[in-house]
GROMACS .gro file of C-alpha atoms in nm:
model
  431
    1UNK     CA    1   2.608  -0.882   2.799
    2UNK     CA    2   2.589  -0.652   2.609
    3UNK     CA    3   2.683  -0.870   2.336
    4UNK     CA    4   2.571  -1.161   2.372
    5UNK     CA    5   2.253  -0.965   2.377
    6UNK     CA    6   2.308  -0.847   2.045
    7UNK     CA    7   2.367  -1.206   1.964
    8UNK     CA    8   1.976  -1.289   2.079
    9UNK     CA    9   1.813  -1.016   1.963
   10UNK     CA   10   1.999  -1.086   1.579
   11UNK     CA   11   1.733  -1.436   1.493
   12UNK     CA   12   1.455  -1.344   1.812
   13UNK     CA   13   1.379  -1.002   1.604
   14UNK     CA   14   1.308  -1.126   1.264
   15UNK     CA   15   1.102  -1.334   1.411
   16UNK     CA   16   0.927  -1.115   1.674
   17UNK     CA   17   0.699  -0.923   1.412
   18UNK     CA   18   0.691  -0.571   1.483
   19UNK     CA   19   0.323  -0.549   1.542
   20UNK     CA   20   0.320  -0.739   1.880
   21UNK     CA   21   0.424  -0.664   2.126
   22UNK     CA   22   0.285  -0.512   2.482
   23UNK     CA   23   0.128  -0.165   2.531
   24UNK     CA   24   0.061   0.112   2.683
   25UNK     CA   25  -0.311   0.338   2.653
   26UNK     CA   26  -0.149   0.529   2.305
   27UNK     CA   27   0.210   0.510   2.336
   28UNK     CA   28   0.354   0.305   2.056
   29UNK     CA   29   0.388  -0.120   2.083
   30UNK     CA   30   0.672  -0.232   2.279
   31UNK     CA   31   0.759  -0.501   2.011
   32UNK     CA   32   1.148  -0.695   2.058
   33UNK     CA   33   1.302  -0.415   1.904
   34UNK     CA   34   1.213  -0.098   2.089
   35UNK     CA   35   1.258  -0.358   2.432
   36UNK     CA   36   1.633  -0.430   2.333
   37UNK     CA   37   1.685  -0.077   2.202
   38UNK     CA   38   1.607   0.044   2.579
   39UNK     CA   39   1.719  -0.193   2.776
   40UNK     CA   40   2.069  -0.115   2.570
   41UNK     CA   41   2.046   0.289   2.613
   42UNK     CA   42   2.026   0.155   2.938
   43UNK     CA   43   2.341  -0.022   2.993
   44UNK     CA   44   2.600   0.204   2.792
   45UNK     CA   45   2.479   0.519   3.061
   46UNK     CA   46   2.474   0.338   3.353
   47UNK     CA   47   2.839   0.088   3.247
   48UNK     CA   48   2.907   0.485   3.148
   49UNK     CA   49   2.863   0.607   3.495
   50UNK     CA   50   2.986   0.347   3.644
   51UNK     CA   51   3.256   0.227   3.514
   52UNK     CA   52   3.567   0.502   3.546
   53UNK     CA   53   3.732   0.520   3.162
   54UNK     CA   54   3.525   0.268   2.984
   55UNK     CA   55   3.348   0.602   2.815
   56UNK     CA   56   3.686   0.684   2.662
   57UNK     CA   57   3.810   0.359   2.592
   58UNK     CA   58   3.483   0.315   2.351
   59UNK     CA   59   3.521   0.672   2.215
   60UNK     CA   60   3.870   0.603   2.138
   61UNK     CA   61   3.708   0.242   1.853
   62UNK     CA   62   3.458   0.507   1.745
   63UNK     CA   63   3.702   0.716   1.602
   64UNK     CA   64   3.880   0.474   1.432
   65UNK     CA   65   3.655   0.372   1.219
   66UNK     CA   66   3.559   0.616   0.926
   67UNK     CA   67   3.196   0.507   0.926
   68UNK     CA   68   3.132   0.624   1.284
   69UNK     CA   69   3.218   0.973   1.133
   70UNK     CA   70   2.957   0.979   0.842
   71UNK     CA   71   2.695   0.835   1.095
   72UNK     CA   72   2.779   1.045   1.333
   73UNK     CA   73   2.760   1.414   1.083
   74UNK     CA   74   2.394   1.177   0.877
   75UNK     CA   75   2.215   1.120   1.235
   76UNK     CA   76   2.354   1.522   1.344
   77UNK     CA   77   2.210   1.678   1.024
   78UNK     CA   78   1.840   1.492   1.132
   79UNK     CA   79   1.819   1.647   1.415
   80UNK     CA   80   1.896   1.982   1.304
   81UNK     CA   81   1.655   1.973   1.031
   82UNK     CA   82   1.420   1.842   1.296
   83UNK     CA   83   1.483   2.165   1.484
   84UNK     CA   84   1.378   2.351   1.190
   85UNK     CA   85   1.066   2.112   1.139
   86UNK     CA   86   0.676   2.285   1.117
   87UNK     CA   87   0.633   1.991   1.431
   88UNK     CA   88   0.941   1.940   1.599
   89UNK     CA   89   0.871   1.739   1.894
   90UNK     CA   90   0.735   1.483   1.668
   91UNK     CA   91   1.051   1.493   1.468
   92UNK     CA   92   1.268   1.524   1.737
   93UNK     CA   93   1.069   1.178   1.863
   94UNK     CA   94   1.088   1.024   1.480
   95UNK     CA   95   1.484   1.089   1.535
   96UNK     CA   96   1.534   0.965   1.892
   97UNK     CA   97   1.341   0.612   1.787
   98UNK     CA   98   1.588   0.629   1.536
   99UNK     CA   99   1.905   0.699   1.733
  100UNK     CA  100   1.769   0.387   1.951
  101UNK     CA  101   1.739   0.173   1.597
  102UNK     CA  102   1.950   0.276   1.311
  103UNK     CA  103   2.296   0.429   1.542
  104UNK     CA  104   2.265   0.181   1.895
  105UNK     CA  105   2.253  -0.129   1.684
  106UNK     CA  106   2.632   0.034   1.502
  107UNK     CA  107   2.742   0.157   1.832
  108UNK     CA  108   2.619  -0.236   1.953
  109UNK     CA  109   2.847  -0.390   1.672
  110UNK     CA  110   3.141  -0.168   1.642
  111UNK     CA  111   3.255  -0.195   1.953
  112UNK     CA  112   3.170  -0.547   2.134
  113UNK     CA  113   3.257  -0.726   1.871
  114UNK     CA  114   3.610  -0.739   1.950
  115UNK     CA  115   3.766  -1.085   1.809
  116UNK     CA  116   3.743  -1.308   1.500
  117UNK     CA  117   3.505  -1.510   1.694
  118UNK     CA  118   3.327  -1.227   1.770
  119UNK     CA  119   3.304  -1.148   1.393
  120UNK     CA  120   3.227  -1.514   1.274
  121UNK     CA  121   2.956  -1.552   1.545
  122UNK     CA  122   2.730  -1.220   1.493
  123UNK     CA  123   2.814  -1.363   1.086
  124UNK     CA  124   2.682  -1.765   1.162
  125UNK     CA  125   2.369  -1.541   1.422
  126UNK     CA  126   2.245  -1.393   1.085
  127UNK     CA  127   2.313  -1.682   0.925
  128UNK     CA  128   2.086  -1.915   1.165
  129UNK     CA  129   1.771  -1.657   1.176
  130UNK     CA  130   1.777  -1.630   0.823
  131UNK     CA  131   1.738  -1.989   0.776
  132UNK     CA  132   1.470  -2.022   1.019
  133UNK     CA  133   1.290  -1.732   0.858
  134UNK     CA  134   1.282  -1.908   0.603
  135UNK     CA  135   1.136  -2.242   0.641
  136UNK     CA  136   0.878  -1.971   0.807
  137UNK     CA  137   0.825  -1.818   0.442
  138UNK     CA  138   0.869  -2.174   0.279
  139UNK     CA  139   0.557  -2.276   0.428
  140UNK     CA  140   0.390  -1.989   0.456
  141UNK     CA  141   0.427  -2.053   0.047
  142UNK     CA  142   0.253  -2.414   0.003
  143UNK     CA  143  -0.029  -2.318   0.301
  144UNK     CA  144  -0.122  -1.944   0.193
  145UNK     CA  145  -0.132  -1.895   0.575
  146UNK     CA  146   0.045  -1.605   0.766
  147UNK     CA  147   0.155  -1.772   1.099
  148UNK     CA  148   0.247  -1.501   1.255
  149UNK     CA  149  -0.079  -1.311   1.200
  150UNK     CA  150  -0.269  -1.546   1.422
  151UNK     CA  151  -0.038  -1.334   1.736
  152UNK     CA  152  -0.163  -0.956   1.558
  153UNK     CA  153  -0.378  -0.765   1.849
  154UNK     CA  154  -0.749  -0.899   1.845
  155UNK     CA  155  -0.858  -0.547   1.731
  156UNK     CA  156  -0.625  -0.194   1.666
  157UNK     CA  157  -0.692   0.119   1.485
  158UNK     CA  158  -0.347   0.199   1.389
  159UNK     CA  159  -0.391   0.105   0.982
  160UNK     CA  160   0.016  -0.017   0.993
  161UNK     CA  161  -0.095  -0.337   1.203
  162UNK     CA  162  -0.443  -0.383   0.999
  163UNK     CA  163  -0.250  -0.344   0.653
  164UNK     CA  164   0.038  -0.591   0.770
  165UNK     CA  165  -0.216  -0.879   0.925
  166UNK     CA  166  -0.439  -0.820   0.556
  167UNK     CA  167  -0.326  -1.090   0.258
  168UNK     CA  168  -0.171  -0.985   0.021
  169UNK     CA  169  -0.282  -1.069  -0.361
  170UNK     CA  170  -0.151  -0.964  -0.714
  171UNK     CA  171  -0.134  -1.287  -0.959
  172UNK     CA  172  -0.137  -1.513  -0.672
  173UNK     CA  173  -0.044  -1.542  -0.308
  174UNK     CA  174   0.221  -1.324  -0.204
  175UNK     CA  175   0.499  -1.412   0.151
  176UNK     CA  176   0.585  -1.243   0.430
  177UNK     CA  177   0.683  -1.428   0.731
  178UNK     CA  178   0.718  -1.179   1.068
  179UNK     CA  179   0.700  -0.879   0.814
  180UNK     CA  180   0.500  -0.552   0.785
  181UNK     CA  181   0.395  -0.658   0.351
  182UNK     CA  182   0.622  -0.885   0.131
  183UNK     CA  183   0.845  -0.654   0.048
  184UNK     CA  184   0.986  -0.540   0.362
  185UNK     CA  185   1.055  -0.956   0.384
  186UNK     CA  186   1.164  -0.966   0.051
  187UNK     CA  187   1.428  -0.668   0.105
  188UNK     CA  188   1.521  -0.919   0.412
  189UNK     CA  189   1.598  -1.180   0.216
  190UNK     CA  190   1.810  -0.967  -0.048
  191UNK     CA  191   2.062  -0.926   0.263
  192UNK     CA  192   2.065  -1.286   0.445
  193UNK     CA  193   2.158  -1.394   0.104
  194UNK     CA  194   2.441  -1.260   0.008
  195UNK     CA  195   2.565  -1.366   0.355
  196UNK     CA  196   2.432  -1.674   0.391
  197UNK     CA  197   2.621  -1.785   0.027
  198UNK     CA  198   2.955  -1.631   0.177
  199UNK     CA  199   2.946  -1.848   0.487
  200UNK     CA  200   2.790  -2.160   0.303
  201UNK     CA  201   3.200  -2.117   0.069
  202UNK     CA  202   3.403  -2.064   0.403
  203UNK     CA  203   3.632  -2.324   0.567
  204UNK     CA  204   3.631  -2.137   0.831
  205UNK     CA  205   3.249  -2.222   0.907
  206UNK     CA  206   3.182  -2.595   1.002
  207UNK     CA  207   3.036  -2.817   0.840
  208UNK     CA  208   2.624  -2.779   0.998
  209UNK     CA  209   2.646  -2.396   0.937
  210UNK     CA  210   2.755  -2.475   0.589
  211UNK     CA  211   2.420  -2.659   0.522
  212UNK     CA  212   2.328  -2.461   0.688
  213UNK     CA  213   2.391  -2.161   0.563
  214UNK     CA  214   2.314  -2.359   0.214
  215UNK     CA  215   1.961  -2.375   0.271
  216UNK     CA  216   1.935  -1.972   0.343
  217UNK     CA  217   2.076  -1.848   0.038
  218UNK     CA  218   1.854  -2.150  -0.147
  219UNK     CA  219   1.554  -2.143   0.026
  220UNK     CA  220   1.617  -1.766   0.024
  221UNK     CA  221   1.602  -1.720  -0.327
  222UNK     CA  222   1.279  -1.949  -0.472
  223UNK     CA  223   1.133  -1.772  -0.114
  224UNK     CA  224   1.211  -1.348  -0.290
  225UNK     CA  225   1.054  -1.477  -0.606
  226UNK     CA  226   0.730  -1.630  -0.327
  227UNK     CA  227   0.721  -1.266  -0.203
  228UNK     CA  228   0.601  -1.170  -0.557
  229UNK     CA  229   0.864  -0.885  -0.559
  230UNK     CA  230   1.008  -0.824  -0.895
  231UNK     CA  231   1.206  -0.564  -0.753
  232UNK     CA  232   1.371  -0.843  -0.503
  233UNK     CA  233   1.459  -1.130  -0.845
  234UNK     CA  234   1.646  -0.797  -0.955
  235UNK     CA  235   1.839  -0.694  -0.680
  236UNK     CA  236   1.933  -1.059  -0.606
  237UNK     CA  237   2.072  -1.052  -1.010
  238UNK     CA  238   2.249  -0.773  -0.909
  239UNK     CA  239   2.387  -0.953  -0.626
  240UNK     CA  240   2.506  -1.242  -0.776
  241UNK     CA  241   2.636  -1.034  -1.096
  242UNK     CA  242   2.861  -0.793  -0.798
  243UNK     CA  243   2.995  -1.130  -0.635
  244UNK     CA  244   3.160  -1.291  -0.969
  245UNK     CA  245   3.296  -0.985  -0.970
  246UNK     CA  246   3.524  -0.980  -0.610
  247UNK     CA  247   3.492  -1.340  -0.700
  248UNK     CA  248   3.670  -1.318  -1.014
  249UNK     CA  249   3.905  -1.044  -0.867
  250UNK     CA  250   3.983  -1.281  -0.519
  251UNK     CA  251   3.984  -1.612  -0.828
  252UNK     CA  252   4.286  -1.421  -1.008
  253UNK     CA  253   4.499  -1.398  -0.656
  254UNK     CA  254   4.427  -1.729  -0.472
  255UNK     CA  255   4.306  -2.096  -0.584
  256UNK     CA  256   4.004  -2.048  -0.294
  257UNK     CA  257   3.898  -1.863  -0.571
  258UNK     CA  258   3.834  -2.069  -0.776
  259UNK     CA  259   3.655  -2.315  -0.505
  260UNK     CA  260   3.399  -1.984  -0.436
  261UNK     CA  261   3.366  -1.879  -0.727
  262UNK     CA  262   3.283  -2.299  -0.881
  263UNK     CA  263   3.061  -2.314  -0.470
  264UNK     CA  264   2.854  -1.989  -0.638
  265UNK     CA  265   2.790  -2.120  -0.986
  266UNK     CA  266   2.611  -2.430  -0.814
  267UNK     CA  267   2.398  -2.213  -0.586
  268UNK     CA  268   2.298  -1.996  -0.883
  269UNK     CA  269   2.187  -2.315  -1.087
  270UNK     CA  270   2.024  -2.462  -0.813
  271UNK     CA  271   1.831  -2.132  -0.701
  272UNK     CA  272   1.803  -2.115  -1.055
  273UNK     CA  273   1.602  -2.452  -1.130
  274UNK     CA  274   1.425  -2.412  -0.771
  275UNK     CA  275   1.252  -2.068  -0.910
  276UNK     CA  276   1.212  -2.094  -1.291
  277UNK     CA  277   0.848  -2.200  -1.247
  278UNK     CA  278   0.738  -1.971  -1.025
  279UNK     CA  279   0.967  -1.707  -1.124
  280UNK     CA  280   0.807  -1.756  -1.517
  281UNK     CA  281   0.498  -1.608  -1.382
  282UNK     CA  282   0.601  -1.376  -1.210
  283UNK     CA  283   0.811  -1.160  -1.477
  284UNK     CA  284   0.554  -1.250  -1.727
  285UNK     CA  285   0.279  -0.957  -1.818
  286UNK     CA  286   0.258  -0.668  -1.567
  287UNK     CA  287  -0.119  -0.708  -1.373
  288UNK     CA  288  -0.310  -0.353  -1.333
  289UNK     CA  289  -0.227  -0.304  -0.962
  290UNK     CA  290   0.090  -0.309  -1.113
  291UNK     CA  291   0.084  -0.103  -1.332
  292UNK     CA  292  -0.121   0.121  -1.059
  293UNK     CA  293   0.199   0.129  -0.814
  294UNK     CA  294   0.418   0.196  -1.153
  295UNK     CA  295   0.255   0.519  -1.130
  296UNK     CA  296   0.200   0.605  -0.774
  297UNK     CA  297   0.575   0.556  -0.748
  298UNK     CA  298   0.594   0.844  -1.058
  299UNK     CA  299   0.339   1.065  -0.917
  300UNK     CA  300   0.552   1.045  -0.571
  301UNK     CA  301   0.835   1.159  -0.687
  302UNK     CA  302   0.670   1.436  -0.835
  303UNK     CA  303   0.539   1.575  -0.539
  304UNK     CA  304   0.859   1.512  -0.333
  305UNK     CA  305   1.034   1.745  -0.624
  306UNK     CA  306   0.779   1.978  -0.571
  307UNK     CA  307   0.775   1.985  -0.133
  308UNK     CA  308   1.199   1.953  -0.248
  309UNK     CA  309   1.115   2.325  -0.358
  310UNK     CA  310   1.009   2.512  -0.080
  311UNK     CA  311   1.304   2.389   0.165
  312UNK     CA  312   1.578   2.221  -0.079
  313UNK     CA  313   1.803   2.205   0.220
  314UNK     CA  314   1.684   2.149   0.538
  315UNK     CA  315   1.367   1.996   0.430
  316UNK     CA  316   0.953   1.973   0.627
  317UNK     CA  317   1.122   1.749   0.890
  318UNK     CA  318   1.213   1.371   1.031
  319UNK     CA  319   0.849   1.188   1.022
  320UNK     CA  320   0.654   1.417   0.821
  321UNK     CA  321   0.752   1.314   0.470
  322UNK     CA  322   0.415   1.116   0.374
  323UNK     CA  323   0.227   1.416   0.552
  324UNK     CA  324   0.370   1.652   0.207
  325UNK     CA  325   0.462   1.419  -0.100
  326UNK     CA  326   0.260   1.109  -0.112
  327UNK     CA  327  -0.021   0.896  -0.245
  328UNK     CA  328  -0.327   0.728  -0.132
  329UNK     CA  329  -0.424   0.395  -0.099
  330UNK     CA  330  -0.785   0.285  -0.191
  331UNK     CA  331  -0.903   0.251   0.225
  332UNK     CA  332  -0.756   0.644   0.212
  333UNK     CA  333  -0.406   0.552   0.308
  334UNK     CA  334  -0.129   0.773   0.270
  335UNK     CA  335   0.234   0.685   0.197
  336UNK     CA  336   0.568   0.771  -0.012
  337UNK     CA  337   0.757   0.382  -0.088
  338UNK     CA  338   1.144   0.571  -0.134
  339UNK     CA  339   1.336   0.622   0.119
  340UNK     CA  340   1.534   0.806  -0.089
  341UNK     CA  341   1.288   1.043  -0.098
  342UNK     CA  342   1.194   1.000   0.254
  343UNK     CA  343   1.493   1.167   0.320
  344UNK     CA  344   1.503   1.393   0.087
  345UNK     CA  345   1.128   1.565   0.149
  346UNK     CA  346   1.194   1.515   0.542
  347UNK     CA  347   1.636   1.675   0.585
  348UNK     CA  348   1.635   1.842   0.215
  349UNK     CA  349   1.921   1.792   0.011
  350UNK     CA  350   2.200   1.767   0.221
  351UNK     CA  351   2.065   1.473   0.358
  352UNK     CA  352   2.019   1.261   0.140
  353UNK     CA  353   2.312   1.335   0.014
  354UNK     CA  354   2.483   1.244   0.381
  355UNK     CA  355   2.279   0.897   0.374
  356UNK     CA  356   2.454   0.826  -0.005
  357UNK     CA  357   2.803   0.952   0.178
  358UNK     CA  358   2.720   0.676   0.448
  359UNK     CA  359   2.619   0.366   0.187
  360UNK     CA  360   2.928   0.501  -0.076
  361UNK     CA  361   3.137   0.503   0.274
  362UNK     CA  362   3.030   0.169   0.404
  363UNK     CA  363   3.153   0.005   0.026
  364UNK     CA  364   3.429   0.174  -0.017
  365UNK     CA  365   3.592   0.087   0.320
  366UNK     CA  366   3.494  -0.312   0.317
  367UNK     CA  367   3.717  -0.230  -0.071
  368UNK     CA  368   3.980  -0.073   0.118
  369UNK     CA  369   3.996  -0.379   0.388
  370UNK     CA  370   3.957  -0.689   0.145
  371UNK     CA  371   4.331  -0.688   0.116
  372UNK     CA  372   4.417  -0.692   0.451
  373UNK     CA  373   4.418  -0.990   0.700
  374UNK     CA  374   4.369  -1.400   0.563
  375UNK     CA  375   4.142  -1.560   0.266
  376UNK     CA  376   3.859  -1.653   0.495
  377UNK     CA  377   3.828  -1.303   0.610
  378UNK     CA  378   3.755  -1.109   0.335
  379UNK     CA  379   3.501  -1.379   0.140
  380UNK     CA  380   3.282  -1.284   0.498
  381UNK     CA  381   3.360  -0.870   0.412
  382UNK     CA  382   3.218  -0.946   0.038
  383UNK     CA  383   2.897  -1.088   0.164
  384UNK     CA  384   2.843  -0.818   0.369
  385UNK     CA  385   2.941  -0.533   0.086
  386UNK     CA  386   2.690  -0.758  -0.118
  387UNK     CA  387   2.429  -0.768   0.112
  388UNK     CA  388   2.465  -0.338   0.190
  389UNK     CA  389   2.470  -0.336  -0.168
  390UNK     CA  390   2.147  -0.558  -0.222
  391UNK     CA  391   1.975  -0.436   0.074
  392UNK     CA  392   2.031  -0.033   0.048
  393UNK     CA  393   1.922  -0.090  -0.323
  394UNK     CA  394   1.566  -0.149  -0.169
  395UNK     CA  395   1.555   0.214  -0.035
  396UNK     CA  396   1.441   0.282  -0.381
  397UNK     CA  397   1.113   0.113  -0.364
  398UNK     CA  398   1.037   0.113   0.029
  399UNK     CA  399   1.044   0.352   0.328
  400UNK     CA  400   0.957   0.055   0.604
  401UNK     CA  401   1.235   0.065   0.865
  402UNK     CA  402   1.218  -0.281   1.003
  403UNK     CA  403   1.571  -0.363   0.854
  404UNK     CA  404   1.719  -0.079   0.925
  405UNK     CA  405   1.894  -0.232   1.233
  406UNK     CA  406   2.026  -0.539   1.112
  407UNK     CA  407   2.175  -0.288   0.817
  408UNK     CA  408   2.370  -0.065   1.065
  409UNK     CA  409   2.462  -0.350   1.209
  410UNK     CA  410   2.602  -0.448   0.923
  411UNK     CA  411   2.790  -0.117   0.932
  412UNK     CA  412   2.883  -0.165   1.317
  413UNK     CA  413   3.031  -0.473   1.182
  414UNK     CA  414   3.274  -0.341   0.865
  415UNK     CA  415   3.389  -0.117   1.211
  416UNK     CA  416   3.520  -0.310   1.416
  417UNK     CA  417   3.675  -0.529   1.147
  418UNK     CA  418   3.838  -0.277   1.091
  419UNK     CA  419   3.970  -0.281   1.405
  420UNK     CA  420   4.002  -0.623   1.435
  421UNK     CA  421   4.208  -0.638   1.130
  422UNK     CA  422   4.390  -0.322   1.165
  423UNK     CA  423   4.506  -0.475   1.547
  424UNK     CA  424   4.627  -0.814   1.408
  425UNK     CA  425   4.873  -0.656   1.232
  426UNK     CA  426   5.007  -0.409   1.439
  427UNK     CA  427   5.050  -0.745   1.712
  428UNK     CA  428   5.228  -0.923   1.495
  429UNK     CA  429   5.502  -0.604   1.368
  430UNK     CA  430   5.518  -0.675   1.703
  431UNK     CA  431   5.587  -0.990   1.839
   0.00000   0.00000   0.00000
């Protein structure tokens, strides 16, 4: 049941804006991500109490994945920094939300993706969802109208909702689909595009799925251009470089690598032709708005380092970064536009090092797993590792958690892949 619910969430979540949901008094909006997280928590608790031995079995699964330990230590440190916060109640609430919307998604993917077919299905659903998001994005680029804004609450005093539904213009209209900001859409796309390319070049998927993946890949690159995010374009370029390097390594070992390299080159050429016109406008010159944005980021860095001197180890507490290190826009809204700086201010140097250790562990784990299993599985794992690199690179310029459920799901898929691969090898040795 949890696995099916997870697949449904993968498809529906990026199509359901976080600012749309049920509102109870002064409580946060109950959107699809929060509803799913609460439902999963309820099911996990009931399974633990009603099914004898179930909890112990799941714990053994987690012990087999090194990522589980790193993620657990990271969130444990966040709890410690919350205990020393100037507003511990609020900080504990923030960590609880992070556990629901991040750690739980890791658990679902790591524990309930149990077979090769499950692994392929999860990637397939991520690709289908990406293709749908790309469709809405390209329609928005042509109409210059955000379809999802119509579903926002008619009257809201929340700054983030008002900011989400307002038009984003910098040297032209910037698309954002159902996300809070064009940069968040770009962040989602740099997560999905490599995965879609991995599906397209993987002969294990059917023809229809692969053509949908091709559309999501090329359309996703073009949509990234229309978000107006220069960082998104640069990160996509970085992902292509990493992808070509990994393909070159595998090409030395098998002819299938040559085929993958050819397909990757074709996608790059077609995407380059489609995005050249819009991309040219994007990279020429720097508007005054962007110059101010860059200056604001420098100011945020300086403010973060100043706060760090007062609390370098434990930080000021989760959820409080924008109260201590921030810049204000014309409307007086405070922000700290880097997740790395946010973790540094909130949970100190150790908190940031633990998060970086998680990223390094995820990537190195995929590299160690590449020789394991068949060639087809390796292609999917390479795509996941590239997606993680791109999505986390965005953390340097963005501190919005909207795509974190997908990112932590990818971490979970790595752990699941490791368990499935090891299990297959053991079974082969005993048959």
